[in-house]
Amino acid sequence: MAENSIEDIFGDLDTNLDTIPELVAFVSDGQTHDVALSVSRQLGFAAEVRDGHCQDAMSYLGENPAPKYLLIDLGGDEVTAVTSIFSLITTLPEGTKAIAVGSINDISFYREMLEVGVSDYLLKPVTEKSLLSTFNNIDNADVVYINQHDDIIQSENNKTVVIGARGGIGTSTVAVNLAWLISEQLNIKTALLDMDIEFGTIALALDVEPTRGLREALENPERLDSLFISSTTAKLSETLAVMATEENLTEDVTFSQDGIAILMEALSREYGQLIVDTPRTTVKLRKDIITETDTIVLVTDYNLISLRDTIRIQSIIKSINEECNIIIVANKINNHHLAMPAKEFEKALGAKIDIEIPEDIKLCTKGANNGKPAVAIEPKSKMSKAFNLLAKQITPYQSTQSPKALWRKFIGRE
């Protein structure tokens, strides 16, 4: 390992490590130093704990390989902290996770840290329990949320549309697993809306009876209220409701954009998160739904046909709703049988794939036979971990509590 001029005032720096340390920490007080060292030993990490802040970390990374985890002391100056950590994050390789500690006790600052790319921010004094929990959350791609229903209020960005680049790509599977994960594991009241009113598979996948409520809601949106929604949705649990139908193939269902807009708005008021499984083939329906959404999960896979249609649908989305956030998900990924290399696909698309969901035929078959999503059957599978990452990107919740009260709950003081 290269020589480093940063002073180790605590006297525990091991300069003769034979391996690259998994954890490198830059701290400014003895208590955080001791906690970092103790936790690294409990987890079996090779670690270096040094005296310093962001600038010292940047100097270190200029001369040494990046570790898996980087623990940074931000101090107590909010303006300096944000600027410094942002500069540091931009230099980190993709595989390095940054954990920040500091004395700024403000929930808005916590959120700002997450936005710039920090995996977690811990308030001093840091405890072994809180740091161990952070490592566990990072490793399992989990997200920390407040789980009391009464504390969660509607976000301005809680309508998510899932649409596939082509048929048979697993769009409904993505919608089902995502909705179940958000509702059951994150304990957030979620509505799952299947807008394929003739050939939708959501109700079948979750073993619930489709209802006539969806058609009625679209044709007569003036009837939409809390009681109507409650009576026309199938309740899978206290936190997950499904609105789906199987309309007669010989009849036309007529509805306007107003009907779709009112329905989506009504569901988003009643539930913390709305997931809409959207057919790609009905032009007017697709356009009306995209107009009303905040986030679009565009599902694709690595082949030439999907590339062509992903480009086309992405272009359509941007022309209809320029402000919405597009998350591109590559589904059914089998690295041994890729029709097109991922890098070539991204280059031709002109955009990065945000999430890759691995193929697990055995698990999906088991789920289909039991009327349950894959994430419910094997929550620790590779597929479930990928869905956890996707949930992290689309679930922007806040609390009705005061920032200080919420912050105290985050750090375990209440």
CSV table of C-alpha atoms in Angstrom, one decimal:
chain,number,residue,atom,x,y,z
A,1,MET,CA,0.0,0.0,0.0
A,2,ALA,CA,1.2,3.4,-0.9
A,3,GLU,CA,2.6,5.8,1.8
A,4,ASN,CA,0.1,8.2,3.2
A,5,SER,CA,0.9,11.4,5.1
A,6,ILE,CA,-2.4,11.6,7.0
A,7,GLU,CA,-1.8,11.6,10.7
A,8,ASP,CA,-3.3,8.9,12.8
A,9,ILE,CA,-3.8,10.6,16.2
A,10,PHE,CA,-5.5,7.5,17.7
A,11,GLY,CA,-2.6,5.2,17.2
A,12,ASP,CA,-4.6,2.3,15.7
A,13,LEU,CA,-3.6,2.6,12.1
A,14,ASP,CA,-2.3,-0.6,10.6
A,15,THR,CA,0.1,0.3,7.8
A,16,ASN,CA,1.1,-3.3,7.2
A,17,LEU,CA,-2.2,-4.6,5.9
A,18,ASP,CA,-1.7,-7.4,3.3
A,19,THR,CA,-5.1,-6.8,1.8
A,20,ILE,CA,-7.0,-3.7,0.7
A,21,PRO,CA,-9.2,-2.6,3.6
A,22,GLU,CA,-12.9,-3.1,3.3
A,23,LEU,CA,-13.5,-0.2,5.5
A,24,VAL,CA,-11.6,3.1,5.7
A,25,ALA,CA,-12.8,5.7,8.2
A,26,PHE,CA,-11.9,9.3,8.6
A,27,VAL,CA,-13.2,10.6,12.0
A,28,SER,CA,-12.4,13.5,14.3
A,29,ASP,CA,-13.2,12.1,17.7
A,30,GLY,CA,-12.2,9.1,19.8
A,31,GLN,CA,-15.8,7.8,20.4
A,32,THR,CA,-16.6,7.4,16.7
A,33,HIS,CA,-13.1,6.0,16.2
A,34,ASP,CA,-13.7,3.3,18.8
A,35,VAL,CA,-17.1,2.4,17.4
A,36,ALA,CA,-15.8,2.1,13.8
A,37,LEU,CA,-13.0,-0.1,14.9
A,38,SER,CA,-15.2,-2.3,17.1
A,39,VAL,CA,-17.9,-2.7,14.4
A,40,SER,CA,-15.3,-3.6,11.7
A,41,ARG,CA,-13.9,-6.3,14.0
A,42,GLN,CA,-17.4,-7.7,14.6
A,43,LEU,CA,-18.0,-7.9,10.9
A,44,GLY,CA,-14.6,-9.3,10.1
A,45,PHE,CA,-13.6,-6.3,8.0
A,46,ALA,CA,-10.0,-5.3,7.4
A,47,ALA,CA,-10.1,-1.7,8.4
A,48,GLU,CA,-8.2,1.6,8.7
A,49,VAL,CA,-9.5,4.2,11.0
A,50,ARG,CA,-7.8,7.6,10.5
A,51,ASP,CA,-8.1,11.2,11.8
A,52,GLY,CA,-9.6,13.5,9.2
A,53,HIS,CA,-12.6,14.7,7.1
A,54,CYS,CA,-13.6,14.7,3.4
A,55,GLN,CA,-10.4,16.4,2.1
A,56,ASP,CA,-8.3,13.8,3.9
A,57,ALA,CA,-10.3,11.1,2.3
A,58,MET,CA,-9.8,12.5,-1.1
A,59,SER,CA,-6.1,12.7,-0.5
A,60,TYR,CA,-6.1,9.1,0.6
A,61,LEU,CA,-8.1,7.9,-2.5
A,62,GLY,CA,-5.6,9.7,-4.7
A,63,GLU,CA,-2.8,7.3,-3.5
A,64,ASN,CA,-4.7,4.1,-2.5
A,65,PRO,CA,-7.3,1.8,-3.9
A,66,ALA,CA,-10.9,2.6,-3.0
A,67,PRO,CA,-12.4,0.5,-0.2
A,68,LYS,CA,-15.8,-1.2,-0.2
A,69,TYR,CA,-17.0,1.2,2.6
A,70,LEU,CA,-15.9,4.7,3.3
A,71,LEU,CA,-16.9,6.3,6.6
A,72,ILE,CA,-16.6,10.1,6.6
A,73,ASP,CA,-16.9,12.6,9.5
A,74,LEU,CA,-18.7,15.7,8.1
A,75,GLY,CA,-18.4,17.9,11.2
A,76,GLY,CA,-21.1,20.4,12.1
A,77,ASP,CA,-21.0,23.0,9.3
A,78,GLU,CA,-23.9,22.2,6.9
A,79,VAL,CA,-22.7,24.3,4.0
A,80,THR,CA,-19.2,23.0,4.1
A,81,ALA,CA,-20.4,19.4,4.6
A,82,VAL,CA,-22.6,19.3,1.6
A,83,THR,CA,-20.0,20.8,-0.7
A,84,SER,CA,-17.3,18.5,0.6
A,85,ILE,CA,-19.2,15.3,0.5
A,86,PHE,CA,-20.5,16.0,-3.0
A,87,SER,CA,-17.0,16.5,-4.3
A,88,LEU,CA,-15.9,13.3,-2.6
A,89,ILE,CA,-18.9,11.2,-4.0
A,90,THR,CA,-18.2,12.2,-7.6
A,91,THR,CA,-14.7,10.7,-7.3
A,92,LEU,CA,-15.8,7.3,-5.8
A,93,PRO,CA,-16.0,4.2,-8.0
A,94,GLU,CA,-19.4,2.5,-8.3
A,95,GLY,CA,-18.5,-0.3,-5.8
A,96,THR,CA,-17.7,2.1,-2.9
A,97,LYS,CA,-20.4,3.0,-0.4
A,98,ALA,CA,-20.1,6.2,1.5
A,99,ILE,CA,-21.4,6.5,5.1
A,100,ALA,CA,-21.4,9.9,6.6
A,101,VAL,CA,-21.4,10.9,10.3
A,102,GLY,CA,-21.8,14.3,11.8
A,103,SER,CA,-23.6,16.6,14.3
A,104,ILE,CA,-26.1,18.2,12.0
A,105,ASN,CA,-29.5,17.2,13.5
A,106,ASP,CA,-31.9,18.0,10.6
A,107,ILE,CA,-34.1,15.6,8.5
A,108,SER,CA,-33.7,17.9,5.5
A,109,PHE,CA,-30.0,17.5,5.7
A,110,TYR,CA,-30.3,13.8,6.0
A,111,ARG,CA,-32.4,13.7,2.8
A,112,GLU,CA,-29.8,15.9,1.0
A,113,MET,CA,-27.1,13.5,1.9
A,114,LEU,CA,-29.0,10.6,0.3
A,115,GLU,CA,-29.7,12.7,-2.8
A,116,VAL,CA,-26.0,13.4,-3.3
A,117,GLY,CA,-25.2,9.7,-3.1
A,118,VAL,CA,-24.4,8.9,0.6
A,119,SER,CA,-25.7,5.5,1.6
A,120,ASP,CA,-26.6,6.6,5.1
A,121,TYR,CA,-26.0,9.5,7.5
A,122,LEU,CA,-25.6,8.9,11.2
A,123,LEU,CA,-25.9,11.5,13.9
A,124,LYS,CA,-23.2,11.7,16.6
A,125,PRO,CA,-22.7,10.1,19.0
A,126,VAL,CA,-22.5,7.1,16.8
A,127,THR,CA,-23.4,3.8,18.4
A,128,GLU,CA,-22.3,0.3,17.5
A,129,LYS,CA,-26.0,-0.7,17.0
A,130,SER,CA,-26.6,2.2,14.5
A,131,LEU,CA,-23.5,1.5,12.5
A,132,LEU,CA,-24.1,-2.3,12.4
A,133,SER,CA,-27.6,-1.5,11.2
A,134,THR,CA,-26.3,0.7,8.5
A,135,PHE,CA,-23.9,-2.0,7.2
A,136,ASN,CA,-26.8,-4.5,7.2
A,137,ASN,CA,-29.1,-2.2,5.3
A,138,ILE,CA,-26.5,-1.4,2.7
A,139,ASP,CA,-25.6,-5.1,2.2
A,140,ASN,CA,-29.2,-6.1,1.8
A,141,ALA,CA,-30.2,-3.2,-0.4
A,142,ASP,CA,-32.8,-2.2,2.2
A,143,VAL,CA,-34.3,1.2,2.7
A,144,VAL,CA,-35.1,2.8,6.0
A,145,TYR,CA,-38.6,4.1,6.2
A,146,ILE,CA,-41.0,5.1,9.0
A,147,ASN,CA,-43.5,2.3,9.1
A,148,GLN,CA,-46.4,3.8,11.2
A,149,HIS,CA,-49.3,4.5,8.8
A,150,ASP,CA,-50.4,7.5,10.6
A,151,ASP,CA,-47.0,9.2,10.2
A,152,ILE,CA,-47.0,8.8,6.4
A,153,ILE,CA,-48.6,11.4,4.2
A,154,GLN,CA,-49.2,11.5,0.5
A,155,SER,CA,-46.2,12.6,-1.5
A,156,GLU,CA,-46.5,14.8,-4.6
A,157,ASN,CA,-44.6,12.0,-6.4
A,158,ASN,CA,-46.5,8.8,-5.6
A,159,LYS,CA,-47.9,7.7,-9.0
A,160,THR,CA,-45.7,5.2,-10.7
A,161,VAL,CA,-46.5,3.6,-14.1
A,162,VAL,CA,-44.9,0.3,-15.3
A,163,ILE,CA,-44.8,-0.2,-19.0
A,164,GLY,CA,-43.0,-2.8,-21.2
A,165,ALA,CA,-41.0,-2.2,-24.3
A,166,ARG,CA,-42.6,-5.3,-25.8
A,167,GLY,CA,-45.0,-8.1,-24.9
A,168,GLY,CA,-43.9,-11.1,-22.8
A,169,ILE,CA,-41.2,-9.1,-21.1
A,170,GLY,CA,-42.6,-9.5,-17.6
A,171,THR,CA,-44.1,-6.0,-17.1
A,172,SER,CA,-46.9,-7.3,-15.0
A,173,THR,CA,-44.5,-9.4,-12.9
A,174,VAL,CA,-42.5,-6.3,-12.2
A,175,ALA,CA,-45.6,-4.4,-11.2
A,176,VAL,CA,-46.9,-7.2,-8.9
A,177,ASN,CA,-43.6,-7.7,-7.1
A,178,LEU,CA,-42.9,-4.0,-6.7
A,179,ALA,CA,-46.4,-3.3,-5.3
A,180,TRP,CA,-46.1,-6.2,-2.9
A,181,LEU,CA,-42.7,-5.3,-1.7
A,182,ILE,CA,-43.6,-1.6,-1.0
A,183,SER,CA,-46.8,-2.6,0.8
A,184,GLU,CA,-45.8,-5.6,2.8
A,185,GLN,CA,-42.1,-5.1,3.5
A,186,LEU,CA,-42.0,-1.3,3.7
A,187,ASN,CA,-45.5,-1.2,5.2
A,188,ILE,CA,-46.7,1.5,2.9
A,189,LYS,CA,-50.4,1.5,1.8
A,190,THR,CA,-50.3,0.7,-1.9
A,191,ALA,CA,-52.8,0.5,-4.7
A,192,LEU,CA,-52.0,-1.7,-7.7
A,193,LEU,CA,-54.1,-0.7,-10.8
A,194,ASP,CA,-54.2,-3.0,-13.9
A,195,MET,CA,-55.1,-0.9,-16.9
A,196,ASP,CA,-55.3,-3.8,-19.3
A,197,ILE,CA,-59.0,-4.1,-18.8
A,198,GLU,CA,-59.4,-7.1,-21.2
A,199,PHE,CA,-56.3,-9.2,-20.9
A,200,GLY,CA,-54.8,-8.0,-17.6
A,201,THR,CA,-53.0,-10.7,-15.5
A,202,ILE,CA,-52.6,-8.9,-12.1
A,203,ALA,CA,-55.7,-10.4,-10.5
A,204,LEU,CA,-54.8,-13.8,-11.7
A,205,ALA,CA,-51.2,-13.5,-10.5
A,206,LEU,CA,-52.4,-12.6,-7.0
A,207,ASP,CA,-55.3,-15.0,-6.9
A,208,VAL,CA,-58.0,-12.3,-6.4
A,209,GLU,CA,-61.4,-11.9,-8.1
A,210,PRO,CA,-61.5,-9.1,-10.7
A,211,THR,CA,-64.4,-6.6,-10.2
A,212,ARG,CA,-66.5,-4.3,-12.3
A,213,GLY,CA,-65.3,-1.3,-10.3
A,214,LEU,CA,-62.6,-0.3,-12.7
A,215,ARG,CA,-64.9,0.1,-15.7
A,216,GLU,CA,-67.4,1.9,-13.6
A,217,ALA,CA,-64.7,4.3,-12.3
A,218,LEU,CA,-63.5,5.1,-15.8
A,219,GLU,CA,-66.9,5.6,-17.3
A,220,ASN,CA,-68.4,7.5,-14.4
A,221,PRO,CA,-65.5,9.3,-12.6
A,222,GLU,CA,-67.9,11.6,-10.8
A,223,ARG,CA,-68.7,8.6,-8.5
A,224,LEU,CA,-65.2,8.3,-7.3
A,225,ASP,CA,-64.9,8.8,-3.5
A,226,SER,CA,-63.3,6.9,-0.6
A,227,LEU,CA,-66.4,4.7,-0.2
A,228,PHE,CA,-66.5,3.8,-3.9
A,229,ILE,CA,-62.8,3.0,-4.0
A,230,SER,CA,-63.0,0.9,-0.9
A,231,SER,CA,-65.9,-1.2,-2.3
A,232,THR,CA,-64.4,-1.7,-5.7
A,233,THR,CA,-60.9,-2.8,-4.8
A,234,ALA,CA,-59.8,-6.3,-3.8
A,235,LYS,CA,-57.9,-6.1,-0.5
A,236,LEU,CA,-55.0,-8.5,-0.3
A,237,SER,CA,-53.9,-7.2,3.1
A,238,GLU,CA,-54.2,-4.1,5.2
A,239,THR,CA,-51.6,-2.4,3.0
A,240,LEU,CA,-52.2,-3.7,-0.5
A,241,ALA,CA,-55.3,-3.3,-2.6
A,242,VAL,CA,-55.8,-4.3,-6.3
A,243,MET,CA,-58.2,-2.7,-8.9
A,244,ALA,CA,-58.5,-5.0,-11.9
A,245,THR,CA,-61.1,-6.3,-14.3
A,246,GLU,CA,-61.7,-8.7,-17.1
A,247,GLU,CA,-64.1,-7.0,-19.6
A,248,ASN,CA,-66.1,-8.8,-22.2
A,249,LEU,CA,-64.1,-8.9,-25.5
A,250,THR,CA,-67.3,-8.1,-27.5
A,251,GLU,CA,-68.0,-4.7,-25.9
A,252,ASP,CA,-66.2,-1.4,-26.2
A,253,VAL,CA,-65.3,0.5,-23.0
A,254,THR,CA,-65.4,4.2,-23.5
A,255,PHE,CA,-63.7,6.7,-21.2
A,256,SER,CA,-61.9,10.0,-21.4
A,257,GLN,CA,-58.6,11.3,-20.2
A,258,ASP,CA,-60.5,13.0,-17.4
A,259,GLY,CA,-61.7,9.6,-16.2
A,260,ILE,CA,-58.1,8.3,-16.0
A,261,ALA,CA,-56.8,11.4,-14.4
A,262,ILE,CA,-59.6,11.5,-11.7
A,263,LEU,CA,-59.1,7.7,-11.0
A,264,MET,CA,-55.3,8.0,-10.6
A,265,GLU,CA,-55.6,11.1,-8.5
A,266,ALA,CA,-58.3,9.5,-6.3
A,267,LEU,CA,-56.2,6.4,-5.7
A,268,SER,CA,-53.1,8.4,-5.0
A,269,ARG,CA,-55.0,10.3,-2.3
A,270,GLU,CA,-56.2,7.1,-0.6
A,271,TYR,CA,-52.9,5.3,-0.8
A,272,GLY,CA,-49.3,6.2,-0.1
A,273,GLN,CA,-48.1,4.7,-3.4
A,274,LEU,CA,-50.0,3.9,-6.7
A,275,ILE,CA,-48.5,1.4,-9.1
A,276,VAL,CA,-50.2,1.3,-12.6
A,277,ASP,CA,-49.6,-1.7,-14.9
A,278,THR,CA,-50.0,-0.2,-18.3
A,279,PRO,CA,-50.6,-1.9,-21.7
A,280,ARG,CA,-48.3,-0.5,-24.4
A,281,THR,CA,-50.6,-1.3,-27.4
A,282,THR,CA,-53.5,1.1,-26.8
A,283,VAL,CA,-52.2,4.5,-28.0
A,284,LYS,CA,-54.8,6.8,-26.4
A,285,LEU,CA,-54.9,4.9,-23.1
A,286,ARG,CA,-51.1,4.8,-22.9
A,287,LYS,CA,-50.9,8.6,-23.7
A,288,ASP,CA,-53.6,9.5,-21.1
A,289,ILE,CA,-51.9,7.4,-18.3
A,290,ILE,CA,-48.4,8.8,-19.1
A,291,THR,CA,-49.7,12.3,-18.9
A,292,GLU,CA,-50.8,11.8,-15.3
A,293,THR,CA,-47.8,10.0,-13.9
A,294,ASP,CA,-44.8,11.1,-11.9
A,295,THR,CA,-42.5,8.1,-12.5
A,296,ILE,CA,-42.3,5.6,-15.3
A,297,VAL,CA,-40.6,2.2,-15.0
A,298,LEU,CA,-39.8,1.2,-18.5
A,299,VAL,CA,-39.2,-2.6,-18.7
A,300,THR,CA,-37.0,-4.0,-21.3
A,301,ASP,CA,-34.4,-6.8,-22.0
A,302,TYR,CA,-31.2,-7.1,-23.9
A,303,ASN,CA,-32.2,-7.9,-27.5
A,304,LEU,CA,-32.5,-6.0,-30.8
A,305,ILE,CA,-36.3,-5.8,-30.8
A,306,SER,CA,-36.5,-4.5,-27.3
A,307,LEU,CA,-33.8,-2.0,-28.0
A,308,ARG,CA,-35.8,-0.6,-31.0
A,309,ASP,CA,-39.0,-0.4,-29.0
A,310,THR,CA,-37.4,1.0,-25.8
A,311,ILE,CA,-36.0,3.8,-27.9
A,312,ARG,CA,-39.4,4.5,-29.4
A,313,ILE,CA,-41.4,4.3,-26.1
A,314,GLN,CA,-38.8,6.4,-24.3
A,315,SER,CA,-39.2,9.1,-27.0
A,316,ILE,CA,-43.0,9.0,-26.7
A,317,ILE,CA,-42.8,9.3,-23.0
A,318,LYS,CA,-40.6,12.4,-23.2
A,319,SER,CA,-42.9,14.0,-25.8
A,320,ILE,CA,-46.0,13.4,-23.6
A,321,ASN,CA,-44.6,14.1,-20.1
A,322,GLU,CA,-41.2,15.8,-20.2
A,323,GLU,CA,-41.1,16.2,-16.4
A,324,CYS,CA,-41.6,12.6,-15.4
A,325,ASN,CA,-38.8,10.5,-14.1
A,326,ILE,CA,-38.0,7.4,-16.3
A,327,ILE,CA,-36.4,4.4,-14.7
A,328,ILE,CA,-35.2,1.8,-17.2
A,329,VAL,CA,-35.3,-1.8,-15.9
A,330,ALA,CA,-33.7,-4.8,-17.7
A,331,ASN,CA,-35.8,-7.8,-16.7
A,332,LYS,CA,-35.2,-11.6,-17.0
A,333,ILE,CA,-31.5,-11.2,-17.1
A,334,ASN,CA,-29.6,-14.4,-17.7
A,335,ASN,CA,-25.9,-13.5,-18.1
A,336,HIS,CA,-25.2,-16.8,-19.9
A,337,HIS,CA,-27.7,-16.2,-22.6
A,338,LEU,CA,-27.7,-12.5,-23.4
A,339,ALA,CA,-28.8,-11.7,-27.0
A,340,MET,CA,-26.9,-8.4,-26.8
A,341,PRO,CA,-24.2,-7.3,-24.4
A,342,ALA,CA,-25.5,-4.8,-21.9
A,343,LYS,CA,-22.9,-2.2,-22.8
A,344,GLU,CA,-23.8,-2.3,-26.5
A,345,PHE,CA,-27.5,-2.0,-25.5
A,346,GLU,CA,-26.8,1.0,-23.4
A,347,LYS,CA,-24.6,2.7,-26.0
A,348,ALA,CA,-27.3,2.3,-28.7
A,349,LEU,CA,-30.0,3.4,-26.3
A,350,GLY,CA,-28.1,6.4,-25.2
A,351,ALA,CA,-29.0,5.8,-21.6
A,352,LYS,CA,-27.9,3.7,-18.7
A,353,ILE,CA,-30.0,0.7,-17.4
A,354,ASP,CA,-31.0,1.7,-13.9
A,355,ILE,CA,-31.8,-1.8,-12.5
A,356,GLU,CA,-31.2,-5.3,-13.7
A,357,ILE,CA,-33.6,-8.0,-12.5
A,358,PRO,CA,-32.1,-11.5,-12.8
A,359,GLU,CA,-34.1,-14.3,-14.4
A,360,ASP,CA,-35.4,-17.0,-11.9
A,361,ILE,CA,-37.8,-19.3,-13.8
A,362,LYS,CA,-38.1,-21.7,-10.9
A,363,LEU,CA,-39.1,-19.0,-8.4
A,364,CYS,CA,-41.5,-17.3,-10.8
A,365,THR,CA,-43.2,-20.6,-11.5
A,366,LYS,CA,-43.5,-21.3,-7.8
A,367,GLY,CA,-45.0,-17.9,-7.3
A,368,ALA,CA,-47.5,-18.3,-10.2
A,369,ASN,CA,-48.6,-21.7,-8.8
A,370,ASN,CA,-49.2,-20.2,-5.4
A,371,GLY,CA,-50.8,-16.9,-6.4
A,372,LYS,CA,-47.9,-15.0,-4.7
A,373,PRO,CA,-45.1,-12.7,-6.0
A,374,ALA,CA,-41.6,-13.9,-6.0
A,375,VAL,CA,-40.5,-11.4,-3.4
A,376,ALA,CA,-43.0,-12.9,-1.0
A,377,ILE,CA,-41.8,-16.4,-1.4
A,378,GLU,CA,-38.0,-15.8,-1.3
A,379,PRO,CA,-37.4,-12.3,0.0
A,380,LYS,CA,-33.6,-12.8,0.1
A,381,SER,CA,-33.3,-14.0,-3.5
A,382,LYS,CA,-31.3,-12.1,-6.1
A,383,MET,CA,-34.5,-11.1,-7.8
A,384,SER,CA,-35.9,-9.7,-4.5
A,385,LYS,CA,-32.8,-7.7,-3.9
A,386,ALA,CA,-33.1,-6.2,-7.3
A,387,PHE,CA,-36.7,-5.2,-6.5
A,388,ASN,CA,-35.5,-3.6,-3.3
A,389,LEU,CA,-33.2,-1.4,-5.3
A,390,LEU,CA,-36.1,-0.4,-7.6
A,391,ALA,CA,-38.3,0.4,-4.6
A,392,LYS,CA,-35.6,2.6,-3.2
A,393,GLN,CA,-35.7,4.7,-6.4
A,394,ILE,CA,-39.5,5.2,-6.6
A,395,THR,CA,-40.7,5.6,-3.0
A,396,PRO,CA,-40.2,9.2,-1.8
A,397,TYR,CA,-42.0,9.4,1.6
A,398,GLN,CA,-42.1,12.1,4.2
A,399,SER,CA,-43.6,12.3,7.7
A,400,THR,CA,-46.2,14.5,9.3
A,401,GLN,CA,-44.0,14.7,12.4
A,402,SER,CA,-41.8,17.7,12.9
A,403,PRO,CA,-38.2,17.2,11.5
A,404,LYS,CA,-36.7,16.9,14.9
A,405,ALA,CA,-39.2,14.3,16.1
A,406,LEU,CA,-38.7,12.3,12.9
A,407,TRP,CA,-34.9,12.6,13.2
A,408,ARG,CA,-35.0,11.3,16.7
A,409,LYS,CA,-36.9,8.3,15.5
A,410,PHE,CA,-34.4,7.7,12.7
A,411,ILE,CA,-31.5,7.5,15.2
A,412,GLY,CA,-33.4,5.4,17.7
A,413,ARG,CA,-33.9,7.9,20.5
A,414,GLU,CA,-37.7,7.4,20.7
